[in-house]
């Protein structure tokens, strides 16, 4: 029988989720500790919590991370491509990036909190900083290694510099940018979590730590589920976008 | 001299490689009138592709050093088909074939209709929504040819464009090219490894030798351009002669 591939991959996800939940149940039974409730309790707390704070906190977190991704990639992609192609620009800015890139961006948390206060912008700034450098370096390296053949090919058709960026450099680098974004997503959500646990009164990170401090363990795990769902949904959206934007990568 | 399309004198090209210059072409002269055809033949590495790249104005100063006189038409009047086709993997057959028209802002309905006809003539219309990775080598080559022909160039530069086609498709394409040259007064410079093809298509045959690339011989071949030529005695004699020149050139170089 012919099965629609998206149905098939959905059922694969479903089986994987079931497997993880069973594992969770097993461990919680073995440990018999209040701090590790079974999945049924956690899922129940998640569903009842939806009306009771989780939805609102989830929206806050999603807003912060989505805005950060949009802002940082929209800035980093053009700048990265330019750095990769325009050697004089790279000679000047390259060393600066080389120095900043390896710094774990979370160490700027106190600085950013002092500058931007405790609201959304401090969090958005910090996550954006992380993704920005990740995409910047990826885009630059990818643009540097674009095959010369493709450049000759479009130049012989009379391409201007703008045409070259549009028809060659950007599409050639997009797959690598997507890969990098997918890897960066995990780190971005980790940074989101940490910023939300600091003097914050909304966001899933806040909800989670608040439940913890009240020893409401079921709700704490509801928060873990919410954070995981946020990551999963963003991941799926990225996958879907890549298939839409880079169809030539998915021919077989 | 009103009709000269290409006029090159004493061309010297050297590649810049980590600070030093590696000569690729030495003392190359080439003169081509409008509507004429020229084929270039020679062993691998003798600078044939380099010569086409110079004509197409592709190199930057950072890549090569050029000396001598190079006169060739403005870029918008010529089209180049690269040795490895130069198709963009992220564009479909149709988008690849349209690329030249798009870049030059000539993508009107008439040109699109013309391109459809070209794709049909070349037998690749049914693949228009595929990506290059989904085509055979010969099909890709024909997409590259379609992209160049869509521009209705005055000068067509081709780098071994027919090498991965089967005998019959190759002959059909040779006829198509000759036909276009006759009808539109298009000029052609075609690089090939195939002696028969060089003699069939080039009113002028440049025989080159490597290390660095030089022109060994310029053969006038005024009967070229007819399919019937393939069966004439003069054709076989020309082929034999070029083979001898090539063999001698290789012996001299070694
Ligand atoms: N980008 C480059 N940098 C340095 N040297 C190069 C470069 N491209 C080509 N060369 C050298 O220049 C010489 C001529 O190369 P070219 O590609 O023009 O040869 P060709 O006649 O087209 O060979 P083939 O028949 O194999 O395609 C070769 O010796 C090659 O190694
Ligand atoms: Mg070559």
Coordinates of C-alpha atoms and ligand atoms in Angstrom, one line a residue:
Chain A
X1 CA 0.0 0.0 0.0
X2 CA 1.2 3.5 -0.8
X3 CA 1.4 5.7 2.3
X4 CA 1.7 9.4 2.1
X5 CA 5.3 10.2 3.3
X6 CA 4.2 13.0 5.6
X7 CA 1.7 10.7 7.3
X8 CA 4.5 8.1 7.6
X9 CA 6.9 10.5 9.2
X10 CA 4.1 11.7 11.5
X11 CA 3.4 8.2 12.7
X12 CA 7.2 7.8 13.2
X13 CA 7.1 10.8 15.5
X14 CA 4.1 9.4 17.3
X15 CA 5.8 6.1 18.0
X16 CA 9.0 7.9 19.2
X17 CA 6.9 10.1 21.6
X18 CA 5.1 7.0 22.9
X19 CA 8.5 5.3 23.5
X20 CA 9.8 8.3 25.4
X21 CA 6.7 8.5 27.6
X22 CA 6.9 4.8 28.4
X23 CA 10.5 5.2 29.4
X24 CA 9.6 8.2 31.6
X25 CA 6.9 6.2 33.2
X26 CA 9.3 3.3 33.9
X27 CA 11.9 5.5 35.5
X28 CA 9.4 7.4 37.6
X29 CA 8.0 4.0 38.9
X30 CA 11.5 2.8 39.7
X31 CA 12.5 6.0 41.5
X32 CA 9.2 6.5 43.4
X33 CA 10.3 10.1 44.2
X34 CA 7.9 13.1 44.4
X35 CA 10.3 15.1 42.3
X36 CA 9.8 12.7 39.3
X37 CA 6.1 12.3 38.8
X38 CA 4.9 10.0 36.0
X39 CA 4.0 11.3 32.6
X40 CA 0.3 11.0 33.2
X41 CA 0.4 13.5 36.0
X42 CA 2.7 15.8 34.1
X43 CA 0.5 15.7 30.9
X44 CA -2.6 16.2 33.1
X45 CA -0.9 19.2 34.7
X46 CA 0.0 20.6 31.3
X47 CA -3.5 20.3 30.0
X48 CA -5.2 21.9 33.0
X49 CA -2.3 24.4 33.2
X50 CA -3.1 25.6 29.6
X51 CA -6.0 27.7 31.0
X52 CA -4.0 28.5 34.0
X53 CA -0.9 30.4 32.9
X54 CA 0.9 28.0 30.6
X55 CA -0.6 29.3 27.3
X56 CA 0.2 32.9 28.3
X57 CA 3.8 32.0 29.3
X58 CA 4.3 29.9 26.2
X59 CA 3.2 32.8 24.0
X60 CA 5.7 35.1 25.7
X61 CA 8.5 32.6 25.2
X62 CA 7.5 31.9 21.6
X63 CA 7.3 35.6 20.8
X64 CA 10.8 36.2 22.3
X65 CA 12.5 33.4 20.5
X66 CA 10.7 33.9 17.1
X67 CA 11.4 37.6 17.0
X68 CA 15.0 37.0 17.9
X69 CA 15.4 34.4 15.1
X70 CA 13.8 36.7 12.6
X71 CA 15.8 39.8 13.6
X72 CA 19.2 38.0 13.8
X73 CA 18.9 36.0 10.6
X74 CA 17.6 39.0 8.6
X75 CA 20.7 40.9 9.7
X76 CA 23.3 38.1 9.7
X77 CA 22.5 36.5 6.3
X78 CA 23.2 39.6 4.1
X79 CA 26.2 40.7 6.3
X80 CA 27.6 37.2 6.3
X81 CA 27.3 36.8 2.5
X82 CA 28.9 40.2 2.0
X83 CA 31.8 39.3 4.3
X84 CA 32.3 36.0 2.4
X85 CA 32.5 37.7 -1.0
X86 CA 34.0 41.1 -0.4
X87 CA 37.5 40.5 0.7
X88 CA 38.3 44.0 1.7
X89 CA 35.3 44.1 4.1
X90 CA 36.3 40.7 5.5
X91 CA 39.9 41.8 6.1
X92 CA 38.6 44.6 8.3
X93 CA 35.7 42.9 10.1
X94 CA 36.9 39.3 10.0
X95 CA 39.2 39.6 13.0
X96 CA 36.5 41.3 15.1
X97 CA 34.1 38.4 14.5
X98 CA 36.9 35.9 15.1
X99 CA 37.3 37.4 18.6
X100 CA 33.6 37.7 19.4
X101 CA 32.3 34.4 18.0
X102 CA 33.7 32.0 20.6
X103 CA 32.5 34.0 23.6
X104 CA 29.5 32.2 25.2
X105 CA 26.9 35.0 24.7
X106 CA 25.2 34.1 28.0
X107 CA 28.1 35.8 29.9
X108 CA 26.7 39.1 28.7
X109 CA 23.5 38.5 30.6
X110 CA 24.3 40.9 33.5
X111 CA 25.4 43.6 31.1
X112 CA 22.3 43.2 28.9
X113 CA 20.0 43.2 32.0
X114 CA 21.6 46.4 33.2
X115 CA 21.3 48.0 29.8
X116 CA 17.9 46.9 28.7
X117 CA 16.2 46.2 32.0
X118 CA 14.1 43.2 32.8
X119 CA 11.6 43.3 30.0
X120 CA 11.4 41.5 26.6
X121 CA 14.2 43.4 24.9
X122 CA 17.0 42.1 27.1
X123 CA 16.0 38.6 26.4
X124 CA 15.5 39.2 22.7
X125 CA 18.9 41.0 22.5
X126 CA 20.7 38.1 24.1
X127 CA 19.2 35.4 22.0
X128 CA 19.6 37.4 18.8
X129 CA 23.3 38.0 19.7
X130 CA 23.8 34.2 19.9
X131 CA 22.0 33.4 16.6
X132 CA 23.4 36.4 14.8
X133 CA 27.0 35.3 15.2
X134 CA 26.2 31.7 14.5
X135 CA 24.5 32.5 11.2
X136 CA 27.0 35.2 10.4
X137 CA 30.0 32.8 10.5
X138 CA 28.1 30.1 8.6
X139 CA 27.0 32.4 5.9
X140 CA 30.4 33.9 5.5
X141 CA 32.2 30.6 5.2
X142 CA 29.5 29.2 2.9
X143 CA 29.7 32.3 0.6
X144 CA 33.5 32.0 0.5
X145 CA 33.4 28.5 -0.8
X146 CA 30.8 29.0 -3.6
X147 CA 32.1 27.3 -6.7
X148 CA 33.7 29.6 -9.1
X149 CA 32.0 27.7 -12.0
X150 CA 28.6 29.1 -10.9
X151 CA 30.0 32.6 -10.8
X152 CA 31.5 32.3 -14.3
X153 CA 28.2 30.8 -15.5
X154 CA 26.0 33.7 -14.5
X155 CA 28.7 36.3 -15.3
X156 CA 28.8 35.1 -18.8
X157 CA 25.0 35.8 -19.0
X158 CA 25.8 39.4 -18.1
X159 CA 25.0 39.3 -14.4
X160 CA 25.6 42.3 -12.2
X161 CA 26.8 42.0 -8.7
X162 CA 23.3 42.1 -7.4
X163 CA 22.3 39.3 -9.8
X164 CA 25.2 37.2 -8.6
X165 CA 24.1 37.5 -5.0
X166 CA 20.5 36.8 -5.8
X167 CA 20.9 33.9 -8.3
X168 CA 24.1 32.3 -7.0
X169 CA 25.5 33.3 -3.6
X170 CA 22.2 33.3 -1.6
X171 CA 20.7 30.0 -2.9
X172 CA 24.1 28.3 -2.7
X173 CA 24.4 29.2 1.0
X174 CA 20.8 28.6 2.1
X175 CA 21.1 24.9 3.0
X176 CA 24.1 25.5 5.2
X177 CA 22.3 28.4 6.9
X178 CA 19.3 26.2 7.6
X179 CA 21.5 23.6 9.1
X180 CA 23.2 26.1 11.3
X181 CA 19.9 27.6 12.4
X182 CA 18.7 24.2 13.4
X183 CA 21.8 23.7 15.5
X184 CA 21.5 27.2 16.9
X185 CA 17.9 26.7 17.9
X186 CA 18.8 24.4 20.8
X187 CA 21.2 26.9 22.2
X188 CA 18.7 29.7 21.6
X189 CA 16.1 28.0 23.7
X190 CA 18.6 27.3 26.4
X191 CA 19.5 31.0 26.6
X192 CA 15.8 31.9 26.5
X193 CA 15.3 29.6 29.5
X194 CA 18.1 31.1 31.5
X195 CA 17.0 34.7 30.8
X196 CA 13.5 33.9 31.8
X197 CA 14.5 32.5 35.1
X198 CA 16.1 35.9 36.1
X199 CA 13.8 38.4 37.7
X200 CA 11.1 37.6 35.2
X201 CA 7.4 37.3 35.7
X202 CA 6.4 35.7 32.4
X203 CA 7.7 33.0 30.0
X204 CA 7.9 29.3 30.3
X205 CA 11.3 29.6 32.1
X206 CA 9.6 31.7 34.8
X207 CA 6.7 29.3 35.1
X208 CA 9.0 26.3 35.5
X209 CA 11.2 27.9 38.2
X210 CA 8.2 29.3 39.9
X211 CA 6.6 25.8 40.1
X212 CA 9.9 24.5 41.3
X213 CA 10.1 27.0 44.1
X214 CA 6.6 26.1 45.2
X215 CA 7.5 22.4 45.0
X216 CA 4.6 21.9 42.5
X217 CA 6.3 19.1 40.7
X218 CA 3.5 18.2 38.4
X219 CA 3.4 21.8 37.1
X220 CA 7.2 21.9 36.9
X221 CA 7.0 19.0 34.4
X222 CA 4.2 20.7 32.6
X223 CA 6.7 23.5 32.1
X224 CA 9.2 21.1 30.8
X225 CA 6.6 19.8 28.3
X226 CA 5.8 23.3 27.2
X227 CA 9.5 24.2 26.6
X228 CA 10.0 20.9 24.7
X229 CA 6.9 21.6 22.6
X230 CA 8.2 25.1 21.8
X231 CA 11.5 23.6 20.5
X232 CA 9.8 20.8 18.6
X233 CA 7.3 23.2 16.8
X234 CA 10.1 25.6 15.9
X235 CA 12.2 22.7 14.6
X236 CA 9.3 21.4 12.5
X237 CA 8.7 24.9 11.1
X238 CA 12.4 25.2 10.1
X239 CA 12.2 21.8 8.4
X240 CA 9.1 22.8 6.5
X241 CA 10.6 26.1 5.5
X242 CA 13.8 24.4 4.2
X243 CA 11.8 22.0 2.1
X244 CA 9.8 25.0 0.7
X245 CA 12.8 27.2 0.0
X246 CA 15.4 24.6 -1.0
X247 CA 13.5 22.0 -2.9
X248 CA 16.6 20.9 -4.8
X249 CA 18.0 19.5 -1.6
X250 CA 15.1 17.0 -1.3
X251 CA 14.9 15.3 -4.7
X252 CA 15.2 11.7 -3.5
Chain B
X1 CA 37.6 45.3 -41.3
X2 CA 34.0 46.4 -40.7
X3 CA 32.9 42.9 -40.3
X4 CA 35.3 41.7 -37.7
X5 CA 33.6 40.4 -34.6
X6 CA 36.7 39.1 -32.8
X7 CA 40.2 40.4 -33.3
X8 CA 42.9 39.1 -31.1
X9 CA 46.6 39.8 -31.5
X10 CA 49.5 38.4 -29.7
X11 CA 47.4 37.3 -26.7
X12 CA 49.4 36.2 -23.6
X13 CA 47.5 35.0 -20.6
X14 CA 49.1 33.9 -17.3
X15 CA 47.3 32.6 -14.3
X16 CA 48.2 34.1 -11.0
X17 CA 49.0 31.3 -8.6
X18 CA 50.2 32.2 -5.1
X19 CA 52.2 35.1 -6.2
X20 CA 53.8 33.7 -9.3
X21 CA 52.5 33.7 -12.9
X22 CA 51.9 30.5 -14.8
X23 CA 51.6 31.0 -18.5
X24 CA 48.6 29.4 -20.1
X25 CA 48.4 31.1 -23.6
X26 CA 51.2 32.5 -25.6
X27 CA 51.1 34.5 -28.8
X28 CA 47.6 33.7 -29.8
X29 CA 46.0 35.4 -32.8
X30 CA 42.4 35.0 -33.7
X31 CA 40.3 36.8 -36.2
X32 CA 36.7 36.1 -36.8
X33 CA 34.2 37.8 -39.2
X34 CA 30.5 38.0 -38.5
X35 CA 28.6 34.9 -39.4
X36 CA 31.7 32.8 -39.5
X37 CA 32.5 29.6 -37.6
X38 CA 35.8 28.7 -35.9
X39 CA 36.6 25.5 -34.1
X40 CA 39.5 25.0 -31.7
X41 CA 41.1 21.7 -31.1
X42 CA 44.1 20.6 -29.0
X43 CA 45.1 18.3 -26.3
X44 CA 43.8 18.7 -22.7
X45 CA 45.4 21.6 -20.8
X46 CA 46.5 23.6 -23.9
X47 CA 44.4 26.6 -22.9
X48 CA 41.2 26.2 -24.9
X49 CA 38.9 27.0 -22.1
X50 CA 41.1 29.9 -21.0
X51 CA 40.8 31.3 -24.5
X52 CA 37.0 31.2 -24.4
X53 CA 37.0 32.7 -20.9
X54 CA 39.1 35.6 -22.1
X55 CA 36.7 36.2 -25.0
X56 CA 33.8 36.2 -22.6
X57 CA 35.5 38.7 -20.4
X58 CA 35.1 36.5 -17.3
X59 CA 38.4 36.9 -15.6
X60 CA 39.3 39.5 -13.1
X61 CA 42.7 41.1 -12.8
X62 CA 43.3 39.1 -9.6
X63 CA 43.0 35.9 -11.5
X64 CA 45.0 36.4 -14.7
X65 CA 47.4 38.7 -16.4
X66 CA 46.5 39.5 -20.0
X67 CA 48.8 41.1 -22.6
X68 CA 48.2 41.7 -26.2
X69 CA 45.2 43.1 -28.0
X70 CA 41.7 41.6 -27.4
X71 CA 38.8 43.1 -29.3
X72 CA 35.6 41.3 -29.0
X73 CA 31.9 42.3 -29.0
X74 CA 30.1 43.7 -26.0
X75 CA 29.1 41.1 -23.5
X76 CA 25.4 41.3 -24.3
X77 CA 25.9 40.1 -27.8
X78 CA 27.6 36.8 -26.9
X79 CA 26.7 33.7 -25.0
X80 CA 29.1 31.2 -23.5
X81 CA 28.4 27.5 -22.8
X82 CA 30.8 26.2 -20.2
X83 CA 32.5 22.9 -20.4
X84 CA 30.6 21.6 -17.3
X85 CA 27.4 23.3 -18.5
X86 CA 27.3 25.8 -15.7
X87 CA 23.7 25.1 -14.7
X88 CA 22.6 26.2 -11.2
X89 CA 21.6 23.2 -9.1
X90 CA 18.9 25.3 -7.3
X91 CA 17.0 26.3 -10.4
X92 CA 14.7 24.1 -12.5
X93 CA 15.4 23.5 -16.1
X94 CA 13.0 26.2 -17.1
X95 CA 14.5 28.7 -14.6
X96 CA 18.0 27.9 -15.7
X97 CA 17.1 28.3 -19.3
X98 CA 15.4 31.6 -18.5
X99 CA 18.3 33.0 -16.5
X100 CA 20.0 34.8 -19.3
X101 CA 16.8 36.5 -20.4
X102 CA 15.9 37.4 -16.8
X103 CA 19.3 38.9 -16.1
X104 CA 19.3 41.0 -19.2
X105 CA 15.7 42.1 -18.6
X106 CA 14.5 40.5 -21.8
X107 CA 11.9 38.1 -20.3
X108 CA 8.9 39.1 -22.4
X109 CA 6.2 36.8 -23.7
X110 CA 7.8 36.6 -27.2
X111 CA 11.1 35.5 -25.8
X112 CA 9.4 33.0 -23.5
X113 CA 7.6 31.5 -26.5
X114 CA 10.9 31.3 -28.4
X115 CA 12.5 29.5 -25.5
X116 CA 9.7 27.0 -25.4
X117 CA 10.3 26.3 -29.0
X118 CA 14.1 25.9 -28.4
X119 CA 13.5 23.5 -25.5
X120 CA 11.1 21.5 -27.7
X121 CA 13.6 21.4 -30.6
X122 CA 16.3 20.1 -28.2
X123 CA 14.0 17.5 -26.8
X124 CA 14.1 18.7 -23.2
X125 CA 10.7 20.4 -22.9
X126 CA 9.3 17.5 -20.9
X127 CA 12.0 18.1 -18.2
X128 CA 11.3 21.7 -17.7
X129 CA 10.3 21.3 -14.0
X130 CA 13.1 19.1 -13.1
X131 CA 16.3 20.2 -11.3
X132 CA 19.7 19.6 -13.0
X133 CA 20.5 16.8 -10.6
X134 CA 17.6 14.9 -12.1
X135 CA 18.9 15.0 -15.6
X136 CA 21.5 12.9 -17.5
X137 CA 24.7 14.6 -18.7
X138 CA 23.5 15.0 -22.2
X139 CA 20.2 16.5 -21.1
X140 CA 22.0 19.0 -18.9
X141 CA 24.2 19.9 -21.9
X142 CA 21.1 20.6 -23.9
X143 CA 19.7 22.9 -21.2
X144 CA 22.9 24.9 -21.3
X145 CA 22.6 25.1 -25.0
X146 CA 19.0 26.3 -24.8
X147 CA 20.0 28.9 -22.3
X148 CA 22.6 30.3 -24.6
X149 CA 20.4 30.2 -27.7
X150 CA 17.5 31.9 -26.0
X151 CA 19.7 35.0 -25.9
X152 CA 19.9 35.0 -29.7
X153 CA 23.6 35.8 -29.5
X154 CA 25.7 37.3 -32.2
X155 CA 28.6 35.2 -31.1
X156 CA 28.2 31.8 -29.4
X157 CA 31.2 30.4 -27.5
X158 CA 31.0 26.7 -26.8
X159 CA 33.3 24.7 -24.7
X160 CA 33.0 21.0 -25.7
X161 CA 29.2 21.3 -25.7
X162 CA 28.4 18.1 -27.5
X163 CA 30.9 15.7 -25.9
X164 CA 28.5 13.7 -23.8
X165 CA 25.8 13.2 -26.4
X166 CA 25.1 10.0 -28.3
X167 CA 26.0 10.0 -32.0
X168 CA 22.6 10.7 -33.3
X169 CA 21.7 13.5 -30.9
X170 CA 25.1 15.0 -31.5
X171 CA 24.6 15.0 -35.3
X172 CA 21.1 16.5 -34.9
X173 CA 22.6 19.3 -32.7
X174 CA 25.4 19.9 -35.1
X175 CA 22.8 20.4 -37.8
X176 CA 20.7 22.7 -35.6
X177 CA 23.8 24.8 -34.9
X178 CA 24.7 25.1 -38.5
X179 CA 21.1 26.0 -39.3
X180 CA 21.1 28.8 -36.8
X181 CA 24.4 30.1 -38.0
X182 CA 23.1 30.2 -41.5
X183 CA 19.7 31.8 -40.7
X184 CA 20.7 34.3 -38.1
X185 CA 24.3 35.1 -39.1
X186 CA 25.4 33.9 -35.7
X187 CA 29.2 33.5 -35.3
X188 CA 30.5 30.4 -33.5
X189 CA 33.7 29.6 -31.7
X190 CA 33.5 26.0 -30.6
X191 CA 36.1 24.0 -28.6
X192 CA 36.2 20.3 -29.2
X193 CA 38.3 17.2 -28.7
X194 CA 36.7 15.6 -31.7
X195 CA 38.6 16.0 -35.0
X196 CA 35.6 15.2 -37.1
X197 CA 33.5 17.8 -35.3
X198 CA 36.1 20.4 -35.7
X199 CA 36.3 19.8 -39.4
X200 CA 32.6 19.6 -39.9
X201 CA 31.7 22.9 -38.1
X202 CA 34.7 25.2 -38.4
X203 CA 35.3 27.3 -41.5
X204 CA 38.5 28.0 -39.6
X205 CA 40.2 25.3 -37.5
X206 CA 42.7 26.3 -34.9
X207 CA 45.0 23.5 -33.8
X208 CA 46.7 24.2 -30.5
X209 CA 49.5 22.7 -28.6
X210 CA 50.2 22.7 -24.8
X211 CA 52.8 24.0 -22.5
X212 CA 52.0 27.0 -22.7
X213 CA 49.1 27.0 -25.2
X214 CA 50.1 28.1 -28.7
X215 CA 48.4 28.0 -32.0
X216 CA 50.2 25.3 -34.1
X217 CA 48.2 25.8 -37.3
X218 CA 45.2 27.7 -38.7
X219 CA 43.4 25.6 -41.3
X220 CA 41.1 27.2 -43.8
X221 CA 38.2 24.9 -44.3
X222 CA 35.8 26.8 -46.4
X223 CA 33.5 23.8 -47.2
X224 CA 32.6 23.4 -43.6
X225 CA 29.0 24.2 -42.6
X226 CA 27.2 21.6 -44.7
X227 CA 26.0 18.3 -43.4
X228 CA 26.8 16.8 -46.8
X229 CA 30.5 17.6 -46.2
X230 CA 30.7 14.6 -43.8
X231 CA 30.7 12.2 -46.8
X232 CA 33.2 14.1 -49.1
X233 CA 36.7 13.1 -49.8
X234 CA 38.0 16.6 -48.9
X235 CA 36.5 16.1 -45.4
X236 CA 38.4 13.0 -44.7
X237 CA 41.6 14.6 -46.0
X238 CA 41.2 17.5 -43.6
X239 CA 40.6 15.2 -40.7
X240 CA 43.7 13.2 -41.5
X241 CA 45.8 16.4 -41.8
X242 CA 44.6 17.7 -38.4
X243 CA 45.4 14.4 -36.8
X244 CA 49.0 14.6 -38.2
X245 CA 49.4 18.1 -37.0
X246 CA 48.2 17.2 -33.5
X247 CA 50.4 14.2 -33.3
X248 CA 53.4 16.2 -34.4
X249 CA 52.6 18.9 -31.9
X250 CA 52.4 16.4 -29.1
X251 CA 55.7 14.8 -30.1
X252 CA 57.4 18.3 -30.2
X253 CA 56.1 19.2 -26.8
X254 CA 57.3 16.0 -25.2
Ligands
LIG1 N1 42.1 28.9 -12.4 C1 43.3 28.4 -12.8 N2 44.4 28.7 -12.0 C2 45.6 28.3 -12.4 N3 45.9 27.6 -13.5 C3 44.8 27.2 -14.3 C4 43.5 27.6 -14.0 N4 42.7 27.2 -14.9 C5 43.5 26.5 -15.8 N5 44.7 26.6 -15.4 C6 45.9 25.9 -16.2 O1 45.9 26.5 -17.5 C7 46.2 25.6 -18.5 C8 45.1 25.7 -19.5 O2 43.8 25.3 -18.9 P1 42.5 25.2 -19.8 O3 41.4 24.9 -18.8 O4 42.3 26.4 -20.6 O5 42.8 23.9 -20.7 P2 41.8 23.2 -21.8 O6 42.5 23.3 -23.1 O7 40.5 23.8 -21.8 O8 41.8 21.7 -21.3 P3 40.7 20.6 -21.4 O9 40.7 20.2 -22.8 O10 41.1 19.6 -20.5 O11 39.4 21.3 -21.0 C9 46.2 24.2 -17.8 O12 47.6 23.8 -17.7 C10 45.6 24.5 -16.4 O13 46.2 23.7 -15.4
LIG2 MG1 38.7 23.1 -21.2

